[in-house]
């Protein structure tokens, strides 16, 4: 039974584990302490990473290096978390910029560590690979070796770092400020409202067609107003990434992201091939949805329309109970960790003016807990998002036994715990609901999967096409429009009509600006997790033990090594077909429920 002390409304998070406020004297003190540590570190180790370096020296160097990085990460995390809920406040914006500038100055002075380690003779690195004195750094050392052909000189690396403050990072901040401050004019009948993006996007899930249409028109009109600026900004971001990839000796720009993700081009192409081949499932789903909604035409703004006019909503306490109990059914430890997020102020729940839209989980260092940001309005989608972000949080929580150098993992496996969390909650809901609500839930889940897998691959293909043009010249507004619309039509087939409102939706995708070629990782995570979840249903407790060990390993091994326990080879298209078969089963379930 719920405790009376629990908040009835979504709580604000408590960042006091980091700092009290942006004017906290501890911020300046910590910066001064880190600068002293850095000065000692440079004096001690600047010329120590040679072919004669001993295990003892390298282990001490990496520990001191980690201590400095941990202090910097804490400051950066606080600045970013505070800004995410105060994006319209100039003081918070200036604080974030100041901390970013300062942290970049520290980072540039530490560049020599990765550079010099990556250039150590192979004999020396091979010796360290089996040395127990460097056990907390083994995979970190492997990564430095993998990046060896793509490192620049220290001076060149510093120039790129410094220029990023007035280049790429500045563009990303301009993009964020523009989208946070945007207002959308939504007119339904005689009523006109001014909304921020989180609110207007939520209307696309409205049971009322006129509200969905009005929201799409408002977004389309606002995008059109600034499309020239958006095109110029994105052209510049793309060319920046192309230049970086060129200077770093990558054959294709996307290969730089593949290396960061610790995945081969072959594995990505296998995924792409299977997702493309499975698009008829998406077409089939939306034809069914059009029939069930009894619409003459299913427009793009109807994609997320609920299956009944009285869509179920949840209070914050109901959402909490559902997620925690579902997680406990999977693993008592899973549920207990999730409960800590609710009880200890690690979640910022309510939407508010000036708060960034969407949701995320931010983890800092092994000795500090993760933080979750939500914009909770009580929809089923919000409940699933809560489960998703808490899955990330549990992943980071379990991996806290790892060293700082192993307290990070590539995007290809980062989405596994989050999507797994969604599946756990989905299955529990499916057991509880009556048939009509089950159909609504299954249709919603399918659309969530399509958004994570098929839509993300469509965006990846859009990126590829844009990059191919941008290598030669700037991409025009008309070309952006045509590439985006083609991708959407290929994705949804004849089941969904793509209107003018959709033409410039690409300008609304922050990942395209912040993380080029990031998006395929969502499809990786979705199909990988669907396969893992099938294993869980077949193996039960045996799987749970392996899965918890997989999460707790953090970034201490490569994804290939981590997944070896599950006998997975993701370079084969046949593996990805297993995940697609789970989607096909859900489509079949939806069709059966319609009867």
Coordinates of C-alpha atoms in Angstrom, one line a residue:
X1 CA 0.0 0.0 0.0
X2 CA 1.3 3.5 -0.9
X3 CA 2.8 5.5 1.9
X4 CA 1.0 8.8 2.8
X5 CA 4.4 10.5 2.7
X6 CA 4.9 9.7 -0.9
X7 CA 4.3 12.7 -3.3
X8 CA 1.0 12.6 -5.1
X9 CA 2.4 14.7 -7.9
X10 CA 5.6 14.2 -9.9
X11 CA 8.5 15.5 -7.7
X12 CA 11.3 17.9 -8.5
X13 CA 14.7 16.4 -8.2
X14 CA 17.2 17.2 -5.5
X15 CA 20.7 18.1 -6.9
X16 CA 22.2 18.9 -3.5
X17 CA 24.4 15.7 -3.8
X18 CA 26.2 17.8 -6.4
X19 CA 25.9 21.4 -5.4
X20 CA 23.4 23.6 -3.5
X21 CA 22.9 26.2 -6.3
X22 CA 24.8 27.7 -9.2
X23 CA 26.4 30.3 -6.8
X24 CA 27.5 27.7 -4.3
X25 CA 31.1 28.5 -3.2
X26 CA 31.9 24.8 -3.4
X27 CA 31.8 25.2 -7.2
X28 CA 34.8 27.6 -7.2
X29 CA 36.5 25.6 -4.5
X30 CA 36.2 22.4 -6.5
X31 CA 37.5 24.1 -9.7
X32 CA 40.5 25.4 -7.7
X33 CA 41.2 21.9 -6.3
X34 CA 41.0 20.3 -9.7
X35 CA 43.4 22.9 -11.2
X36 CA 45.9 22.1 -8.4
X37 CA 45.5 18.3 -9.1
X38 CA 46.0 19.0 -12.8
X39 CA 49.2 21.0 -12.2
X40 CA 50.7 18.2 -10.1
X41 CA 49.5 15.6 -12.7
X42 CA 51.2 17.4 -15.6
X43 CA 54.4 17.9 -13.6
X44 CA 54.5 14.2 -12.7
X45 CA 53.3 12.4 -15.8
X46 CA 53.7 14.7 -18.8
X47 CA 56.7 12.7 -20.1
X48 CA 56.0 9.4 -18.3
X49 CA 54.1 7.5 -21.0
X50 CA 57.0 5.9 -22.9
X51 CA 57.9 2.4 -24.0
X52 CA 59.6 2.0 -20.6
X53 CA 56.6 2.9 -18.5
X54 CA 55.9 0.4 -15.7
X55 CA 52.6 -1.1 -14.6
X56 CA 52.9 0.7 -11.3
X57 CA 53.5 4.1 -12.9
X58 CA 50.7 3.6 -15.5
X59 CA 48.2 2.4 -12.8
X60 CA 49.0 5.5 -10.6
X61 CA 48.8 7.8 -13.6
X62 CA 45.3 6.4 -14.6
X63 CA 44.1 6.7 -11.0
X64 CA 45.1 10.3 -10.7
X65 CA 43.7 10.9 -14.2
X66 CA 40.4 9.4 -13.2
X67 CA 40.2 11.6 -10.0
X68 CA 40.6 14.7 -12.1
X69 CA 38.0 13.6 -14.7
X70 CA 35.5 12.6 -11.9
X71 CA 35.7 16.2 -10.5
X72 CA 35.2 17.7 -13.9
X73 CA 32.2 15.4 -14.6
X74 CA 30.5 16.4 -11.4
X75 CA 30.7 20.1 -12.2
X76 CA 29.6 19.6 -15.8
X77 CA 26.7 17.3 -14.8
X78 CA 25.4 19.9 -12.3
X79 CA 25.6 22.6 -14.9
X80 CA 23.8 20.6 -17.5
X81 CA 21.1 19.2 -15.1
X82 CA 20.4 22.7 -13.8
X83 CA 20.2 24.1 -17.3
X84 CA 17.8 21.4 -18.4
X85 CA 15.1 22.7 -16.0
X86 CA 16.0 26.5 -16.5
X87 CA 16.7 26.8 -20.2
X88 CA 15.2 30.2 -20.4
X89 CA 17.2 31.6 -17.5
X90 CA 20.3 33.6 -18.7
X91 CA 22.2 33.0 -15.4
X92 CA 21.9 29.2 -15.9
X93 CA 22.8 29.5 -19.5
X94 CA 25.9 31.5 -18.6
X95 CA 26.8 29.1 -15.8
X96 CA 26.7 26.2 -18.2
X97 CA 28.8 28.0 -20.8
X98 CA 31.4 29.0 -18.2
X99 CA 31.6 25.4 -16.8
X100 CA 31.8 24.0 -20.4
X101 CA 34.6 26.4 -21.3
X102 CA 36.5 25.6 -18.1
X103 CA 36.1 21.9 -18.5
X104 CA 37.3 22.0 -22.1
X105 CA 40.4 23.8 -20.9
X106 CA 41.1 21.0 -18.5
X107 CA 40.3 18.3 -21.0
X108 CA 42.7 19.8 -23.6
X109 CA 45.6 19.6 -21.1
X110 CA 44.8 15.9 -20.5
X111 CA 44.6 15.0 -24.2
X112 CA 48.2 13.7 -24.1
X113 CA 47.1 10.7 -21.9
X114 CA 44.9 9.0 -24.6
X115 CA 47.2 10.1 -27.4
X116 CA 50.4 8.8 -25.8
X117 CA 48.9 5.5 -24.6
X118 CA 47.5 4.8 -28.1
X119 CA 51.0 5.3 -29.5
X120 CA 52.7 2.9 -27.2
X121 CA 54.4 -0.1 -29.0
X122 CA 52.2 -3.1 -29.5
X123 CA 54.5 -5.2 -27.4
X124 CA 54.0 -2.9 -24.4
X125 CA 50.2 -2.7 -24.8
X126 CA 50.1 -6.5 -25.1
X127 CA 51.9 -6.9 -21.8
X128 CA 49.5 -4.5 -20.1
X129 CA 46.5 -6.4 -21.5
X130 CA 47.0 -9.3 -19.1
X131 CA 48.4 -7.4 -16.2
X132 CA 46.2 -7.6 -13.0
X133 CA 47.6 -4.3 -11.8
X134 CA 45.7 -2.7 -14.7
X135 CA 42.5 -4.7 -14.4
X136 CA 40.3 -1.6 -14.0
X137 CA 41.7 -0.2 -17.2
X138 CA 42.0 -3.1 -19.6
X139 CA 39.1 -2.3 -21.9
X140 CA 40.0 1.4 -21.8
X141 CA 43.4 0.5 -23.1
X142 CA 41.8 -1.6 -25.9
X143 CA 39.8 1.4 -27.0
X144 CA 42.9 3.6 -27.2
X145 CA 44.5 1.0 -29.4
X146 CA 41.5 0.9 -31.7
X147 CA 41.6 4.7 -32.1
X148 CA 45.3 4.7 -32.9
X149 CA 44.9 5.3 -36.7
X150 CA 42.4 8.1 -36.1
X151 CA 44.3 10.2 -33.5
X152 CA 45.8 13.6 -34.6
X153 CA 48.8 15.3 -33.1
X154 CA 48.3 16.8 -29.6
X155 CA 48.4 20.3 -31.0
X156 CA 45.8 19.5 -33.6
X157 CA 43.6 17.8 -31.1
X158 CA 43.8 20.9 -28.9
X159 CA 42.8 23.2 -31.8
X160 CA 39.8 21.0 -32.5
X161 CA 38.8 21.1 -28.8
X162 CA 39.2 24.9 -28.5
X163 CA 37.4 25.6 -31.8
X164 CA 34.4 23.4 -30.8
X165 CA 33.4 26.0 -28.2
X166 CA 32.8 28.7 -30.8
X167 CA 31.9 26.2 -33.5
X168 CA 29.9 23.0 -33.1
X169 CA 29.0 23.4 -29.4
X170 CA 27.9 27.0 -30.0
X171 CA 25.7 25.8 -32.9
X172 CA 24.1 23.1 -30.7
X173 CA 23.4 25.6 -28.0
X174 CA 21.8 28.0 -30.5
X175 CA 19.6 25.1 -31.7
X176 CA 18.6 24.2 -28.2
X177 CA 17.7 27.8 -27.3
X178 CA 15.7 28.2 -30.4
X179 CA 13.6 25.1 -29.8
X180 CA 13.1 25.7 -26.1
X181 CA 11.9 29.2 -26.6
X182 CA 9.6 28.4 -29.5
X183 CA 5.9 29.0 -29.2
X184 CA 3.4 27.2 -31.4
X185 CA 0.1 28.8 -32.2
X186 CA -2.6 26.1 -32.0
X187 CA -6.1 26.9 -33.2
X188 CA -9.0 24.5 -32.8
X189 CA -12.3 26.0 -33.8
X190 CA -12.5 29.5 -32.3
X191 CA -10.0 28.8 -29.6
X192 CA -6.3 29.7 -30.1
X193 CA -3.6 28.7 -27.6
X194 CA 0.2 29.4 -27.5
X195 CA 2.1 26.3 -26.5
X196 CA 5.7 25.2 -26.0
X197 CA 7.0 22.1 -27.8
X198 CA 6.3 19.5 -25.1
X199 CA 2.6 20.5 -24.9
X200 CA 2.1 20.8 -28.7
X201 CA 3.7 17.4 -29.3
X202 CA 1.5 15.8 -26.7
X203 CA -1.5 16.8 -28.7
X204 CA -0.5 14.4 -31.4
X205 CA -1.6 11.7 -29.0
X206 CA -5.0 13.3 -28.5
X207 CA -8.1 11.2 -29.1
X208 CA -9.6 14.2 -31.0
X209 CA -8.6 14.3 -34.7
X210 CA -9.1 18.1 -34.9
X211 CA -6.6 18.6 -32.0
X212 CA -4.0 16.3 -33.7
X213 CA -4.4 18.2 -37.0
X214 CA -4.2 21.6 -35.3
X215 CA -1.0 20.5 -33.5
X216 CA 0.6 19.2 -36.8
X217 CA -0.3 22.4 -38.6
X218 CA 1.1 24.6 -35.8
X219 CA 4.4 22.6 -35.9
X220 CA 4.5 22.7 -39.6
X221 CA 4.0 26.5 -39.8
X222 CA 6.6 27.2 -37.1
X223 CA 9.1 25.0 -38.8
X224 CA 8.5 26.7 -42.1
X225 CA 9.1 30.1 -40.5
X226 CA 12.7 29.3 -39.6
X227 CA 13.5 26.6 -42.1
X228 CA 16.2 28.6 -43.9
X229 CA 18.1 29.1 -40.6
X230 CA 17.6 25.4 -39.7
X231 CA 19.0 24.4 -43.1
X232 CA 22.0 26.6 -42.7
X233 CA 22.7 25.3 -39.1
X234 CA 22.3 21.7 -40.1
X235 CA 24.4 22.1 -43.2
X236 CA 27.2 23.5 -41.0
X237 CA 26.9 20.7 -38.4
X238 CA 27.1 18.1 -41.1
X239 CA 30.1 19.6 -42.7
X240 CA 31.9 19.9 -39.4
X241 CA 31.4 16.2 -38.8
X242 CA 32.6 15.4 -42.4
X243 CA 35.8 17.5 -41.8
X244 CA 36.5 15.8 -38.5
X245 CA 36.0 12.3 -40.1
X246 CA 38.3 13.3 -42.9
X247 CA 41.1 14.6 -40.7
X248 CA 40.8 11.5 -38.5
X249 CA 41.2 9.2 -41.5
X250 CA 37.8 7.6 -41.6
X251 CA 36.7 6.2 -44.9
X252 CA 33.1 7.3 -44.3
X253 CA 31.8 9.9 -41.7
X254 CA 29.5 7.3 -40.1
X255 CA 32.5 5.0 -39.5
X256 CA 33.5 7.4 -36.7
X257 CA 30.3 6.8 -34.9
X258 CA 30.7 3.0 -35.5
X259 CA 34.0 3.1 -33.8
X260 CA 32.6 5.0 -30.8
X261 CA 29.8 2.4 -30.7
X262 CA 32.3 -0.4 -30.8
X263 CA 30.4 -2.0 -33.7
X264 CA 31.5 -3.0 -37.2
X265 CA 30.1 -1.6 -40.4
X266 CA 29.0 -5.1 -41.3
X267 CA 26.8 -5.4 -38.1
X268 CA 25.2 -2.1 -38.9
X269 CA 24.5 -3.1 -42.5
X270 CA 23.0 -6.4 -41.3
X271 CA 20.6 -4.4 -39.1
X272 CA 19.7 -2.0 -41.8
X273 CA 18.9 -4.8 -44.3
X274 CA 16.6 -6.6 -41.9
X275 CA 14.8 -3.4 -40.8
X276 CA 14.3 -2.4 -44.4
X277 CA 13.0 -5.9 -45.3
X278 CA 10.5 -5.7 -42.4
X279 CA 8.8 -2.5 -43.4
X280 CA 5.8 -4.3 -44.7
X281 CA 5.0 -5.0 -41.0
X282 CA 4.7 -1.3 -40.5
X283 CA 2.5 -0.8 -43.5
X284 CA 0.3 -3.7 -42.3
X285 CA -0.1 -2.2 -38.9
X286 CA -1.2 1.3 -40.1
X287 CA -3.7 -0.2 -42.5
X288 CA -5.2 -2.0 -39.6
X289 CA -5.2 1.2 -37.5
X290 CA -6.9 3.1 -40.2
X291 CA -9.6 0.5 -40.3
X292 CA -10.0 0.4 -36.5
X293 CA -10.2 4.2 -36.3
X294 CA -12.7 4.2 -39.2
X295 CA -10.8 7.1 -40.9
X296 CA -11.1 7.6 -44.7
X297 CA -7.4 8.7 -44.6
X298 CA -4.8 8.1 -41.9
X299 CA -2.6 11.2 -42.0
X300 CA 0.9 11.4 -40.5
X301 CA -0.6 13.3 -37.5
X302 CA -2.9 10.2 -36.8
X303 CA 0.1 7.9 -36.3
X304 CA -0.1 8.1 -32.5
X305 CA -3.8 8.5 -32.1
X306 CA -5.1 6.4 -29.2
X307 CA -7.4 3.5 -30.1
X308 CA -10.2 4.8 -27.9
X309 CA -11.5 8.2 -27.0
X310 CA -11.0 7.7 -23.2
X311 CA -7.4 6.7 -23.1
X312 CA -6.3 5.5 -19.7
X313 CA -4.3 7.9 -17.6
X314 CA -2.2 7.3 -14.5
X315 CA -1.4 9.3 -11.4
X316 CA 2.2 9.6 -10.4
X317 CA 1.7 7.2 -7.6
X318 CA 0.0 4.7 -9.9
X319 CA 2.9 5.0 -12.4
X320 CA 5.4 4.4 -9.6
X321 CA 3.6 1.3 -8.3
X322 CA 3.2 -0.2 -11.7
X323 CA 6.9 0.3 -12.7
X324 CA 8.3 -0.8 -9.3
X325 CA 6.1 -3.9 -9.0
X326 CA 6.9 -4.9 -12.6
X327 CA 10.6 -4.5 -12.0
X328 CA 10.3 -6.5 -8.8
X329 CA 8.6 -9.4 -10.7
X330 CA 11.7 -9.5 -12.9
X331 CA 14.2 -9.2 -10.1
X332 CA 13.8 -8.1 -6.5
X333 CA 17.1 -6.0 -6.9
X334 CA 15.7 -4.4 -10.1
X335 CA 12.6 -3.2 -8.2
X336 CA 14.5 -2.1 -5.1
X337 CA 16.9 0.1 -7.1
X338 CA 14.0 1.7 -9.0
X339 CA 12.3 2.6 -5.7
X340 CA 15.4 4.5 -4.6
X341 CA 15.0 6.9 -7.5
X342 CA 11.5 7.7 -6.3
X343 CA 12.4 7.9 -2.6
X344 CA 15.6 9.8 -2.8
X345 CA 14.9 12.7 -5.1
X346 CA 16.6 11.4 -8.2
X347 CA 13.7 12.2 -10.6
X348 CA 12.5 15.5 -11.9
X349 CA 8.9 14.7 -13.0
X350 CA 6.6 17.6 -13.9
X351 CA 6.6 19.6 -17.1
X352 CA 7.1 23.3 -16.6
X353 CA 8.0 26.5 -18.5
X354 CA 11.6 26.6 -19.4
X355 CA 12.2 22.9 -18.9
X356 CA 13.6 21.0 -21.9
X357 CA 11.2 18.6 -23.5
X358 CA 11.4 14.8 -23.5
X359 CA 13.2 12.7 -21.0
X360 CA 16.7 11.4 -20.2
X361 CA 18.8 9.6 -17.6
X362 CA 22.1 11.3 -16.7
X363 CA 24.7 9.4 -14.8
X364 CA 27.8 11.1 -13.5
X365 CA 30.5 9.0 -11.8
X366 CA 30.5 5.6 -10.1
X367 CA 30.3 7.2 -6.6
X368 CA 27.3 9.3 -7.5
X369 CA 23.8 8.1 -8.4
X370 CA 22.1 8.8 -11.8
X371 CA 19.4 11.4 -12.4
X372 CA 16.2 11.1 -14.4
X373 CA 14.3 13.9 -16.1
X374 CA 10.7 13.4 -17.2
X375 CA 7.8 15.5 -18.4
X376 CA 5.1 13.4 -16.8
X377 CA 1.5 14.1 -17.8
X378 CA 0.0 10.7 -16.9
X379 CA -0.3 9.0 -20.3
X380 CA 0.6 5.4 -21.0
X381 CA 3.5 6.7 -23.0
X382 CA 4.7 8.6 -20.0
X383 CA 4.6 5.4 -17.9
X384 CA 6.6 3.6 -20.6
X385 CA 9.1 6.5 -20.8
X386 CA 9.5 6.3 -17.0
X387 CA 10.3 2.6 -17.2
X388 CA 12.7 3.3 -20.1
X389 CA 14.7 6.0 -18.2
X390 CA 14.7 4.0 -15.0
X391 CA 16.1 1.1 -17.0
X392 CA 19.0 3.4 -17.9
X393 CA 19.3 4.4 -14.3
X394 CA 19.5 0.8 -13.0
X395 CA 22.1 0.0 -15.6
X396 CA 24.3 2.8 -14.3
X397 CA 23.5 1.9 -10.7
X398 CA 24.6 -1.7 -11.2
X399 CA 27.8 -0.6 -13.0
X400 CA 29.0 1.6 -10.1
X401 CA 31.5 -1.1 -9.0
X402 CA 33.4 -0.4 -12.2
X403 CA 36.2 2.1 -12.4
X404 CA 35.6 5.5 -13.9
X405 CA 37.4 4.4 -17.1
X406 CA 34.8 1.6 -17.4
X407 CA 31.8 3.6 -16.3
X408 CA 30.5 4.3 -19.8
X409 CA 29.3 2.1 -22.6
X410 CA 28.5 2.5 -26.3
X411 CA 25.1 3.5 -27.6
X412 CA 24.6 0.0 -29.2
X413 CA 24.2 -1.6 -25.7
X414 CA 23.2 1.6 -23.8
X415 CA 19.6 1.2 -24.9
X416 CA 19.3 -2.4 -23.8
X417 CA 18.4 -1.9 -20.2
X418 CA 15.9 0.9 -21.0
X419 CA 14.0 -1.0 -23.6
X420 CA 14.1 -4.1 -21.4
X421 CA 12.5 -2.0 -18.6
X422 CA 9.7 -1.1 -21.0
X423 CA 9.1 -4.7 -22.0
X424 CA 8.8 -5.7 -18.3
X425 CA 6.1 -3.1 -17.6
X426 CA 4.3 -3.8 -20.9
X427 CA 3.9 -7.5 -20.1
X428 CA 2.5 -6.7 -16.6
X429 CA 0.0 -4.3 -18.1
X430 CA -1.0 -6.8 -20.7
X431 CA -1.9 -9.3 -18.0
X432 CA -4.0 -6.7 -16.1
X433 CA -6.1 -5.0 -18.8
X434 CA -9.4 -6.1 -20.3
X435 CA -9.4 -7.0 -24.1
X436 CA -10.2 -3.5 -25.5
X437 CA -7.5 -1.9 -23.4
X438 CA -5.1 -4.7 -24.3
X439 CA -5.6 -3.9 -28.0
X440 CA -4.9 -0.2 -27.2
X441 CA -1.7 -1.2 -25.3
X442 CA -0.5 -3.6 -28.0
X443 CA -1.1 -1.0 -30.8
X444 CA 0.8 1.6 -28.7
X445 CA 3.7 -0.8 -28.1
X446 CA 4.0 -1.6 -31.7
X447 CA 4.1 2.1 -32.6
X448 CA 6.8 2.6 -29.9
X449 CA 8.8 -0.2 -31.5
X450 CA 8.4 1.2 -35.0
X451 CA 9.5 4.6 -33.7
X452 CA 12.6 3.1 -32.1
X453 CA 13.6 0.8 -34.9
X454 CA 12.0 1.6 -38.3
X455 CA 11.7 5.3 -37.9
X456 CA 15.2 5.7 -36.6
X457 CA 16.6 3.7 -39.5
X458 CA 14.6 6.0 -41.8
X459 CA 16.3 8.9 -40.1
X460 CA 19.7 7.2 -40.5
X461 CA 19.1 6.9 -44.2
X462 CA 18.1 10.5 -44.4
X463 CA 21.4 11.4 -42.7
X464 CA 23.3 9.3 -45.1
X465 CA 21.7 11.0 -48.1
X466 CA 22.3 14.5 -46.6
X467 CA 26.0 13.7 -45.9
X468 CA 26.5 12.4 -49.4
X469 CA 25.2 15.7 -50.9
X470 CA 27.0 17.9 -48.3
X471 CA 30.4 16.4 -49.2
X472 CA 30.1 18.3 -52.5
X473 CA 27.9 21.3 -51.7
X474 CA 25.3 22.7 -49.3
X475 CA 21.9 20.9 -49.2
X476 CA 19.0 23.1 -50.2
X477 CA 15.8 23.5 -48.3
X478 CA 14.0 21.7 -51.2
X479 CA 16.4 18.8 -51.1
X480 CA 16.0 18.4 -47.3
X481 CA 12.2 18.3 -47.8
X482 CA 12.3 15.8 -50.6
X483 CA 14.7 13.5 -48.8
X484 CA 12.7 13.6 -45.6
X485 CA 9.3 13.0 -47.3
X486 CA 10.7 10.1 -49.4
X487 CA 12.0 8.4 -46.2
X488 CA 8.6 8.8 -44.5
X489 CA 6.7 7.4 -47.5
X490 CA 9.0 4.4 -47.7
X491 CA 8.6 3.9 -44.0
X492 CA 4.8 4.1 -43.8
X493 CA 3.8 3.0 -47.3
X494 CA 0.3 3.6 -48.5
X495 CA -1.2 3.3 -45.0
X496 CA -0.3 6.8 -44.0
X497 CA -0.7 10.0 -46.0
X498 CA 2.3 12.4 -45.6
X499 CA 1.1 16.0 -45.8
X500 CA 2.9 19.4 -46.1
X501 CA 3.1 19.6 -42.3
X502 CA 5.7 16.8 -42.3
X503 CA 8.1 18.3 -44.9
X504 CA 10.4 20.0 -42.4
X505 CA 10.0 17.7 -39.4
X506 CA 13.7 16.8 -39.8
X507 CA 14.5 20.2 -38.3
X508 CA 12.8 19.1 -35.0
X509 CA 15.1 16.1 -34.4
X510 CA 17.8 17.2 -31.9
X511 CA 19.9 14.0 -32.4
X512 CA 20.6 15.0 -36.0
X513 CA 22.3 18.2 -34.7
X514 CA 23.9 16.9 -31.4
X515 CA 24.9 13.4 -32.4
X516 CA 25.2 12.6 -36.1
X517 CA 24.5 9.0 -36.9
X518 CA 23.4 8.4 -33.4
X519 CA 19.9 7.2 -34.3
X520 CA 20.6 3.7 -35.5
X521 CA 21.7 2.8 -32.0
X522 CA 18.0 2.9 -31.0
X523 CA 17.2 0.2 -33.6
X524 CA 20.2 -1.8 -32.3
X525 CA 18.8 -1.6 -28.8
X526 CA 15.2 -2.3 -29.8
X527 CA 15.8 -5.5 -31.8
X528 CA 18.7 -6.7 -29.5
X529 CA 16.4 -6.3 -26.5
X530 CA 13.4 -8.0 -28.1
X531 CA 15.8 -11.0 -28.8
X532 CA 17.0 -10.9 -25.2
X533 CA 13.5 -10.7 -23.8
X534 CA 12.6 -13.8 -25.7
X535 CA 15.5 -15.6 -24.0
X536 CA 14.3 -14.3 -20.7
X537 CA 10.8 -15.8 -21.3
X538 CA 12.4 -19.1 -22.2
X539 CA 15.1 -19.3 -19.5
X540 CA 13.7 -17.5 -16.5
X541 CA 16.0 -17.1 -13.5
X542 CA 19.0 -18.4 -15.4
X543 CA 18.7 -15.5 -17.8
X544 CA 18.1 -12.9 -15.0
X545 CA 21.5 -13.8 -13.4
X546 CA 23.3 -13.4 -16.8
X547 CA 21.5 -10.2 -17.6
X548 CA 22.3 -8.6 -14.2
X549 CA 26.0 -9.5 -14.7
X550 CA 25.8 -8.0 -18.2
X551 CA 24.6 -4.7 -16.8
X552 CA 27.0 -4.7 -13.9
X553 CA 29.9 -5.1 -16.3
X554 CA 29.3 -1.6 -17.6
X555 CA 32.0 -0.7 -20.1
X556 CA 34.6 -3.1 -18.8
X557 CA 34.3 -5.3 -21.9
X558 CA 33.4 -4.8 -25.6
X559 CA 29.8 -5.4 -26.6
X560 CA 30.9 -8.5 -28.5
X561 CA 32.5 -9.9 -25.3
X562 CA 29.5 -8.9 -23.1
X563 CA 27.0 -10.6 -25.4
X564 CA 29.0 -13.8 -25.7
X565 CA 27.2 -15.1 -22.6
X566 CA 24.0 -15.0 -24.7
X567 CA 25.5 -16.6 -27.7
X568 CA 24.8 -13.6 -29.9
X569 CA 26.5 -12.7 -33.2
X570 CA 25.0 -9.4 -34.4
X571 CA 27.0 -9.2 -37.6
X572 CA 24.5 -11.8 -39.1
X573 CA 21.2 -10.6 -40.5
X574 CA 19.6 -13.8 -39.1
X575 CA 20.2 -12.6 -35.6
X576 CA 18.2 -9.4 -36.3
X577 CA 15.4 -11.4 -37.8
X578 CA 14.8 -12.9 -34.3
X579 CA 13.8 -9.4 -33.0
X580 CA 11.6 -8.8 -36.1
X581 CA 9.8 -12.1 -35.4
X582 CA 8.8 -10.7 -32.0
X583 CA 7.3 -7.7 -33.7
X584 CA 5.4 -9.9 -36.1
X585 CA 4.0 -11.8 -33.1
X586 CA 2.8 -8.5 -31.6
X587 CA 1.1 -7.6 -34.9
X588 CA -0.6 -11.0 -34.9
X589 CA -1.7 -10.4 -31.3
X590 CA -3.2 -7.1 -32.3
X591 CA -5.2 -8.7 -35.1
X592 CA -6.5 -11.4 -32.8
X593 CA -7.6 -8.8 -30.3
X594 CA -9.6 -7.0 -32.9
X595 CA -11.8 -10.1 -33.2

